[in-house]
PDB file of C-alpha atoms in Angstrom:
ATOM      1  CA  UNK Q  91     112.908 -39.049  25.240  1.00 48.00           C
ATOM      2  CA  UNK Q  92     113.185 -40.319  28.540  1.00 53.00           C
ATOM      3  CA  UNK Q  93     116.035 -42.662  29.735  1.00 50.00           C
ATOM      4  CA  UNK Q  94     113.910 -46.218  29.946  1.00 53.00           C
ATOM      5  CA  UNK Q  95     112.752 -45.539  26.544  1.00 54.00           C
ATOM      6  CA  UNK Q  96     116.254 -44.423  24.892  1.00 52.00           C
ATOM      7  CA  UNK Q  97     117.509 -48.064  26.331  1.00 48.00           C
ATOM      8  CA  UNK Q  98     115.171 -50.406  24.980  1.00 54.00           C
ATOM      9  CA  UNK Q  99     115.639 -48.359  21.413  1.00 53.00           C
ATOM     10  CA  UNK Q 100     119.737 -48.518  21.456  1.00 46.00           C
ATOM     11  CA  UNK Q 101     119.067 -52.327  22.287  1.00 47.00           C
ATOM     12  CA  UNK Q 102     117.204 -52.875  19.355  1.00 53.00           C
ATOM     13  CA  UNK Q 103     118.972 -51.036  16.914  1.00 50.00           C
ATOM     14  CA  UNK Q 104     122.371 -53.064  18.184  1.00 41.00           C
ATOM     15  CA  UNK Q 105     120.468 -56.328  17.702  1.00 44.00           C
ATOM     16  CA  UNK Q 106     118.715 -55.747  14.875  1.00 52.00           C
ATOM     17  CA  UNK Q 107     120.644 -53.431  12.566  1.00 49.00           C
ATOM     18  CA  UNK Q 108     119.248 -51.405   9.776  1.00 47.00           C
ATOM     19  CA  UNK Q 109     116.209 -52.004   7.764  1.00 50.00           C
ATOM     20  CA  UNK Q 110     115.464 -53.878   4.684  1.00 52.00           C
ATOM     21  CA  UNK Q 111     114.752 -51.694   1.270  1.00 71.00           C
ATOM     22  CA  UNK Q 112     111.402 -49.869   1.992  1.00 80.00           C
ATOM     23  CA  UNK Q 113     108.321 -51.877   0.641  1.00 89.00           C
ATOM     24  CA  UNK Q 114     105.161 -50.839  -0.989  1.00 92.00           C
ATOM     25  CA  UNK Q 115     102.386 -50.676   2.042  1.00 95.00           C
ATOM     26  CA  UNK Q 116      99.606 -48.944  -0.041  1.00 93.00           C
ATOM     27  CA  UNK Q 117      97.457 -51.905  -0.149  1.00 94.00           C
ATOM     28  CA  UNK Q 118      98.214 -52.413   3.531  1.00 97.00           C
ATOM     29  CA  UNK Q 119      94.974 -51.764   6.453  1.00 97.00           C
ATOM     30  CA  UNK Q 120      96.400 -53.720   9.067  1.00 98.00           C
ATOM     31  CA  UNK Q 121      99.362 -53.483  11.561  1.00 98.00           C
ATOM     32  CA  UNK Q 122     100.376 -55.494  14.496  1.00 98.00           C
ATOM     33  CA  UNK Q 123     102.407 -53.090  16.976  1.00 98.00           C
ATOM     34  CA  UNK Q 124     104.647 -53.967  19.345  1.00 97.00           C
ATOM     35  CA  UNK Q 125     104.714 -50.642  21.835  1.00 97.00           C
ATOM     36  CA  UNK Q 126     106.256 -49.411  25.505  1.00 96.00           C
ATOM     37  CA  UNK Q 127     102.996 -47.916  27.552  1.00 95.00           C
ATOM     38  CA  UNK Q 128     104.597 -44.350  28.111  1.00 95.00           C
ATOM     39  CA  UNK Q 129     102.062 -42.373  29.724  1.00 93.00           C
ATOM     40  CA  UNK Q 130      98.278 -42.660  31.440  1.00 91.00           C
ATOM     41  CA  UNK Q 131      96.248 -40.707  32.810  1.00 88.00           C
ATOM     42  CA  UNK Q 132      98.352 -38.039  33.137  1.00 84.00           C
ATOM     43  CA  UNK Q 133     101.113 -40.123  34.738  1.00 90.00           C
ATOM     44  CA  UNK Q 134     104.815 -40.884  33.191  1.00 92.00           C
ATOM     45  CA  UNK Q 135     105.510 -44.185  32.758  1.00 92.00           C
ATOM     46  CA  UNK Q 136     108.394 -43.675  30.283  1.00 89.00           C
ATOM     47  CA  UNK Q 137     110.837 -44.779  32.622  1.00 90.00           C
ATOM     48  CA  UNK Q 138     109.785 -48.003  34.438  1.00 92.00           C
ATOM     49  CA  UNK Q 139     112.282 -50.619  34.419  1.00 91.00           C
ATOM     50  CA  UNK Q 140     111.417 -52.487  32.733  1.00 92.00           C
ATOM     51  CA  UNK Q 141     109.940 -51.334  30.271  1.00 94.00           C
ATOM     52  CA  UNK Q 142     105.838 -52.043  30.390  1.00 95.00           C
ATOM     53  CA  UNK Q 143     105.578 -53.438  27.305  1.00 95.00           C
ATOM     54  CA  UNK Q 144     102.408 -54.525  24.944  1.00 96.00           C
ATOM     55  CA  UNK Q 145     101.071 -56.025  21.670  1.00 97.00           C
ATOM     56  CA  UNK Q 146      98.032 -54.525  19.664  1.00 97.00           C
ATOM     57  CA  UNK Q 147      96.481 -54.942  16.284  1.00 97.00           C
ATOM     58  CA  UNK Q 148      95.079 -51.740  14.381  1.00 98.00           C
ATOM     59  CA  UNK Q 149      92.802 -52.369  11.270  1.00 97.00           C
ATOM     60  CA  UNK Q 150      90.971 -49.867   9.295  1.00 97.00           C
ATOM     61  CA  UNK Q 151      88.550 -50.727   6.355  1.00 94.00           C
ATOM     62  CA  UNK Q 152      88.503 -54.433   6.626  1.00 94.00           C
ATOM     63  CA  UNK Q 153      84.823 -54.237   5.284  1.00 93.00           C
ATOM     64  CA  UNK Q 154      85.433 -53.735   1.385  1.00 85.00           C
ATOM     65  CA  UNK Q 155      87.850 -56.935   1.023  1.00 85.00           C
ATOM     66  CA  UNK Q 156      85.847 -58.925   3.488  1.00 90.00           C
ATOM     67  CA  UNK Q 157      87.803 -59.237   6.261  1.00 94.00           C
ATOM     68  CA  UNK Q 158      85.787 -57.243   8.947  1.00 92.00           C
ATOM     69  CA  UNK Q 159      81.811 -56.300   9.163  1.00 91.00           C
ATOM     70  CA  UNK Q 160      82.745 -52.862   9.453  1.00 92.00           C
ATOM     71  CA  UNK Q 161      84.773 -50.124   8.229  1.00 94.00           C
ATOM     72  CA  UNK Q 162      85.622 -49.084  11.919  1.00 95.00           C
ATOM     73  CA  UNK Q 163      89.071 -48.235  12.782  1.00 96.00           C
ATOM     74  CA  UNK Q 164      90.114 -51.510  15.060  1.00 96.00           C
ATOM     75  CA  UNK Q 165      92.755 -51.504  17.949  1.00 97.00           C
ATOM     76  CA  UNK Q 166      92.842 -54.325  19.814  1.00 96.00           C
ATOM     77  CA  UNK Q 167      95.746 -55.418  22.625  1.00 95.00           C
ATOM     78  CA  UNK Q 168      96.852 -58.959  22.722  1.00 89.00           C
ATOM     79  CA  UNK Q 169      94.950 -59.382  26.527  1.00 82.00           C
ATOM     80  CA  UNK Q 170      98.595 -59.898  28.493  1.00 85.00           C
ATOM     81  CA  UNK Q 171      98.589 -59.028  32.266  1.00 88.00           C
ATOM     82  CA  UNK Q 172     100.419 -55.956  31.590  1.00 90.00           C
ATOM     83  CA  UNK Q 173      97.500 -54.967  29.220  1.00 92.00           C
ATOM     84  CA  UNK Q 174      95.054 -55.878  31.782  1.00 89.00           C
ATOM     85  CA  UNK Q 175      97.112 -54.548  34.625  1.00 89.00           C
ATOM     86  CA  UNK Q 176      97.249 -50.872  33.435  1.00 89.00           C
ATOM     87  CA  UNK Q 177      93.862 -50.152  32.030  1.00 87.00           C
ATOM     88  CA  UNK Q 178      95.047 -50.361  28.432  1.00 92.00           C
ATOM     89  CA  UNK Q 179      92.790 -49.017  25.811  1.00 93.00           C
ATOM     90  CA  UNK Q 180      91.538 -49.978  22.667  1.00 94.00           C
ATOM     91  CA  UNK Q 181      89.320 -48.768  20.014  1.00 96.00           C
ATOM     92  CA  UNK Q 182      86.399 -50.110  17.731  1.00 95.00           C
ATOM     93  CA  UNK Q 183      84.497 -47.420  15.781  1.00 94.00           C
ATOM     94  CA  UNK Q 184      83.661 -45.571  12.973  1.00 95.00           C
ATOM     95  CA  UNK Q 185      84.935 -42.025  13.039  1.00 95.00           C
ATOM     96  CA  UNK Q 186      82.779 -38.876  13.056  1.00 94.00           C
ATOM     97  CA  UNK Q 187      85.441 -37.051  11.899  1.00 95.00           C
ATOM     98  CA  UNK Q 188      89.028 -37.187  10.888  1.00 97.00           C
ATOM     99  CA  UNK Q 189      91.774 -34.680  11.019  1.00 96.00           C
ATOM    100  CA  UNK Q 190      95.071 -34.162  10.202  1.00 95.00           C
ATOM    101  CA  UNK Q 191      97.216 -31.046  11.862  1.00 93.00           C
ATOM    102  CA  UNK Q 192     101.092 -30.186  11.169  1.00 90.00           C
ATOM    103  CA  UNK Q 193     102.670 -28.062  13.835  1.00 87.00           C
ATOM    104  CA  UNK Q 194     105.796 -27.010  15.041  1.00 80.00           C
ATOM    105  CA  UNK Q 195     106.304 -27.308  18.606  1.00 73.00           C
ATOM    106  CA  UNK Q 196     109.647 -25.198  19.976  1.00 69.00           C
ATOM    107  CA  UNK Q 197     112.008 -26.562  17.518  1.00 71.00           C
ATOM    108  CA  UNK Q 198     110.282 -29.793  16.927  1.00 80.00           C
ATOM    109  CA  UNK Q 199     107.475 -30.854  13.991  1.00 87.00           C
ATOM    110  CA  UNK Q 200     104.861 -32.599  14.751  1.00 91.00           C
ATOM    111  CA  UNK Q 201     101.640 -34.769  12.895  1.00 93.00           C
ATOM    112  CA  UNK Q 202      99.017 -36.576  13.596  1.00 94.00           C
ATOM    113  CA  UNK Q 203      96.123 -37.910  12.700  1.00 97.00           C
ATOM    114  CA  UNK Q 204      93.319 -37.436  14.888  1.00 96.00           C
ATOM    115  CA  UNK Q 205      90.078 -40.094  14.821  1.00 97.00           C
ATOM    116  CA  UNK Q 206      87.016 -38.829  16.990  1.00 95.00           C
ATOM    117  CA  UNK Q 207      84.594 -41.549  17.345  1.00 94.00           C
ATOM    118  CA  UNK Q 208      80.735 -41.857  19.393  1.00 91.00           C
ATOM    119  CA  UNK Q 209      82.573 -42.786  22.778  1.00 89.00           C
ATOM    120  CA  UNK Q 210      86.147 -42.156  22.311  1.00 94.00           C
ATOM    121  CA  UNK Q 211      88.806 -41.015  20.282  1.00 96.00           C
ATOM    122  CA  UNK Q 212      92.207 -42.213  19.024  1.00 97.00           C
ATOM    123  CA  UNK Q 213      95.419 -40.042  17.344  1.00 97.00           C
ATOM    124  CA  UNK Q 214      98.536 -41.152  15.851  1.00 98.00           C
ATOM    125  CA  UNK Q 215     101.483 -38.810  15.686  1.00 95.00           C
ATOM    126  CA  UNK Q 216     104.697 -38.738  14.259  1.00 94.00           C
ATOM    127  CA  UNK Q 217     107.544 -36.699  15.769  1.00 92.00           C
ATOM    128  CA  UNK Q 218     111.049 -35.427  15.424  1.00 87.00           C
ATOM    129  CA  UNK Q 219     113.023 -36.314  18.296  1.00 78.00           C
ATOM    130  CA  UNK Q 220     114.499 -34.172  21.327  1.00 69.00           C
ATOM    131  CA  UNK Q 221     117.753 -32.516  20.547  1.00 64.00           C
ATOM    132  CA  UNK Q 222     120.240 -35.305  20.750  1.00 59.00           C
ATOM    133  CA  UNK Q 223     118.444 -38.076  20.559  1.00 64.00           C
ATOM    134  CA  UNK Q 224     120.165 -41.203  18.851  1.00 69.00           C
ATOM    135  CA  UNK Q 225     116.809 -42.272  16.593  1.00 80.00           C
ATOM    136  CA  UNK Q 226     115.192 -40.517  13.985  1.00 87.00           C
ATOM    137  CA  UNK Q 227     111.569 -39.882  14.849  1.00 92.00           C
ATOM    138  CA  UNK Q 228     109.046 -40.155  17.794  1.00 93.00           C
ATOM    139  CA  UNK Q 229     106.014 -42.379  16.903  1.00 96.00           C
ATOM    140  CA  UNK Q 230     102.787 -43.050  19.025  1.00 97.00           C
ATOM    141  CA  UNK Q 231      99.036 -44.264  19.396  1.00 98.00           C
ATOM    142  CA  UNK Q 232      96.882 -42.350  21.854  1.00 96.00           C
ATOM    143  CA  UNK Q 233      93.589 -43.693  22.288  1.00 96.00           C
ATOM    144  CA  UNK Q 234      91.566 -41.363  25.192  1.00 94.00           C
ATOM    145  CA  UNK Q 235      87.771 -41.467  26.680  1.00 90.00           C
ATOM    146  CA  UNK Q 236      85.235 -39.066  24.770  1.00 80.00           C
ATOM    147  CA  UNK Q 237      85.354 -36.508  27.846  1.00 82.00           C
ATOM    148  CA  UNK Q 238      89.583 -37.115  27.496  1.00 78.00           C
ATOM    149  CA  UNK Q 239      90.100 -37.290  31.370  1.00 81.00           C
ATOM    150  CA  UNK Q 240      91.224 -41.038  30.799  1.00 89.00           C
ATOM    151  CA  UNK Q 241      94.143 -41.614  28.141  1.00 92.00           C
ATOM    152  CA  UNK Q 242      96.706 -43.982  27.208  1.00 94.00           C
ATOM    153  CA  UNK Q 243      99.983 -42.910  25.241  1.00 96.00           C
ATOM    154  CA  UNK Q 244     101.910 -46.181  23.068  1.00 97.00           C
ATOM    155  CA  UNK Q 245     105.264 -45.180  21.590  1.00 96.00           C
ATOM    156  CA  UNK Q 246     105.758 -47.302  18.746  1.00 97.00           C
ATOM    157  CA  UNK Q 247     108.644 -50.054  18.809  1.00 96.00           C
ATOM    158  CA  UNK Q 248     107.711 -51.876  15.811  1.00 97.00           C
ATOM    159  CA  UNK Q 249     105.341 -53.191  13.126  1.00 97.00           C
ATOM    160  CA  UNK Q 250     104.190 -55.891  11.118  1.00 98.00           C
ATOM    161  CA  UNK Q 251     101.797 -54.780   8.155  1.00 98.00           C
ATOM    162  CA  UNK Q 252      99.373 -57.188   6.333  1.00 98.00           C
ATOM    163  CA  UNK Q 253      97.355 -56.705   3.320  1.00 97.00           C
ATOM    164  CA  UNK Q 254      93.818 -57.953   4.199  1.00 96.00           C
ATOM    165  CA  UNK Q 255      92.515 -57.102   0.399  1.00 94.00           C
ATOM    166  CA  UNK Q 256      91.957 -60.930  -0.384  1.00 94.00           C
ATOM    167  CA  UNK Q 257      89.889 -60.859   3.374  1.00 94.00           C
ATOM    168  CA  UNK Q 258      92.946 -62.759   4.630  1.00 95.00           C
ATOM    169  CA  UNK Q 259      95.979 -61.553   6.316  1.00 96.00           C
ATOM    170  CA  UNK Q 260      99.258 -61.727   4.195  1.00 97.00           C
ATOM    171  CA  UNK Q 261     102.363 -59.821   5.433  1.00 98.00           C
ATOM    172  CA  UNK Q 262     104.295 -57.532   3.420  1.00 97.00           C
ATOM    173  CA  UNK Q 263     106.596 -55.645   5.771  1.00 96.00           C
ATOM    174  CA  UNK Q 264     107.832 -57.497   8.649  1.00 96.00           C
ATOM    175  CA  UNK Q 265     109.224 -56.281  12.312  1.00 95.00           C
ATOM    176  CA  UNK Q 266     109.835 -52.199  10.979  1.00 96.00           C
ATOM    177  CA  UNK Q 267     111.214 -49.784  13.140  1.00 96.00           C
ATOM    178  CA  UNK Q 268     109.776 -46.480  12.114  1.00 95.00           C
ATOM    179  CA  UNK Q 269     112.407 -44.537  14.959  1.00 93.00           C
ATOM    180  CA  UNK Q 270     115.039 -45.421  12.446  1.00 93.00           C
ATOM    181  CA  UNK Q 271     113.448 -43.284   9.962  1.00 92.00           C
ATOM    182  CA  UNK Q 272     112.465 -39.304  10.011  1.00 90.00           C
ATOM    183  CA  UNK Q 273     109.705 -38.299  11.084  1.00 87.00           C
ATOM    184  CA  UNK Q 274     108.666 -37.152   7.441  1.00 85.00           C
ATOM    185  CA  UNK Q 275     110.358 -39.628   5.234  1.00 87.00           C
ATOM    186  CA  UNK Q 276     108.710 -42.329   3.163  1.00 88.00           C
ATOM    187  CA  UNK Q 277     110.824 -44.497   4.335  1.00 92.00           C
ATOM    188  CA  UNK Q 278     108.578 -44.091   7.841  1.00 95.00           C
ATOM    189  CA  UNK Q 279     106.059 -46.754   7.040  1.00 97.00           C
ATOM    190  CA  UNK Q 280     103.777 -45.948  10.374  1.00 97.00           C
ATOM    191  CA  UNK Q 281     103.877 -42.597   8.695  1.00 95.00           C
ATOM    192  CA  UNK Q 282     102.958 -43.639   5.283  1.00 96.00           C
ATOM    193  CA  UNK Q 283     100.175 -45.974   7.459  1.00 97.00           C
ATOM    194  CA  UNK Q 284      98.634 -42.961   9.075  1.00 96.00           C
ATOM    195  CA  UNK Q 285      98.299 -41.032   6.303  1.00 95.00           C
ATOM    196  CA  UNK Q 286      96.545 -43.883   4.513  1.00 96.00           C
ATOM    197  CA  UNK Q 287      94.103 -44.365   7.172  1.00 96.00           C
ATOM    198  CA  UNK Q 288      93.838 -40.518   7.246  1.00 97.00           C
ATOM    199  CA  UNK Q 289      92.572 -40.454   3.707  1.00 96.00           C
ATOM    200  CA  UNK Q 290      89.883 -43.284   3.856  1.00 96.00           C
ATOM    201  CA  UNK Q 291      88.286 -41.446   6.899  1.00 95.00           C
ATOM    202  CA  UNK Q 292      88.504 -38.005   5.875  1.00 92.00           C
TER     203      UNK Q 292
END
């Protein structure tokens, strides 16, 4: 984890403390992210000071409870100049296909979810950390072009997650830091989140 990054997470933590008992999310489609832009295009941005930082909402099956036309898989950024200043990405489609891989990389696991869609494609992942590191997983959105030569790479601050069953928003978990939490607990909520979405798409 790169020195920019491990800052802004040690600030929270101090500020913030530890989490609330873990909530039932099953019923939950939507999330509201806050996120540090890490990476684009092939370029670090990890460790810009400070941090460039954005908002986006992610929403899967809104079209059962009424709350969306479609079943697409939704990411949209909250429009701030440092969404429109570095090309941010979003996504609005139905998958083709869904897949989830688990693989160990050196000493480190690693899942995600992968979403390919008509004209792009979006993956969340869940990681352990870098030896060392003072948090307990690695968590990111990475939404990339169909060809994948343009890409943007979130890591995952925190989360708000709704239940949009009644076709309205109501919040059951707010402001959850899923670094707190390993990478394969059920206490990771982003986690438990993509794994959900996984199994509606698959």
């Amino acid at each position: 984890m790169k020195k920019g990054c491990i800052v802004i997470l040690l600030l929270l933590s101090a500020a913030l403390g530890l989490q609330a008992q873990t909530p039932d999310i099953s019923d939950c489609r939507l999330i509201k992210v806050y996120a540090v832009l890490v990476r684009q295009d092939g370029k670090d941005l990890s460790e810009a000071d400070p941090p460039i930082t954005v908002n986006f909402t992610l929403c899967y099956g809104g079209q059962s409870s009424g709350y969306a036309y479609h079943d697409y898989i939704y990411l949209l950024g909250d429009k701030s100049d440092n969404w429109n200043s570095y090309g941010c990405m979003g996504f609005m489609d139905m998958p083709k296909s869904a897949k989830l891989f688990n693989q160990l990389t050196g000493d480190n696991h690693i899942t995600q979810c992968i979403f390919w869609g008509n004209d792009s494609n979006m993956g969340l992942i869940t990681s352990e950390p870098g030896n060392g590191a003072e948090h307990g997983s690695a968590n990111y959105v990475l939404v990339s072009s169909g060809d994948n030569k343009n890409y943007i790479n979130y890591m995952v601050i925190s989360c708000d997650f709704y239940d949009i069953s009644s076709g309205k928003e109501r919040l059951v978990a707010e402001k959850h830091f899923p670094w707190l939490c390993d990478y394969d607990s059920t206490d990771n909520l982003f986690r438990t989140f993509m794994t959900n979405m996984y199994e509606y798409y698959r």
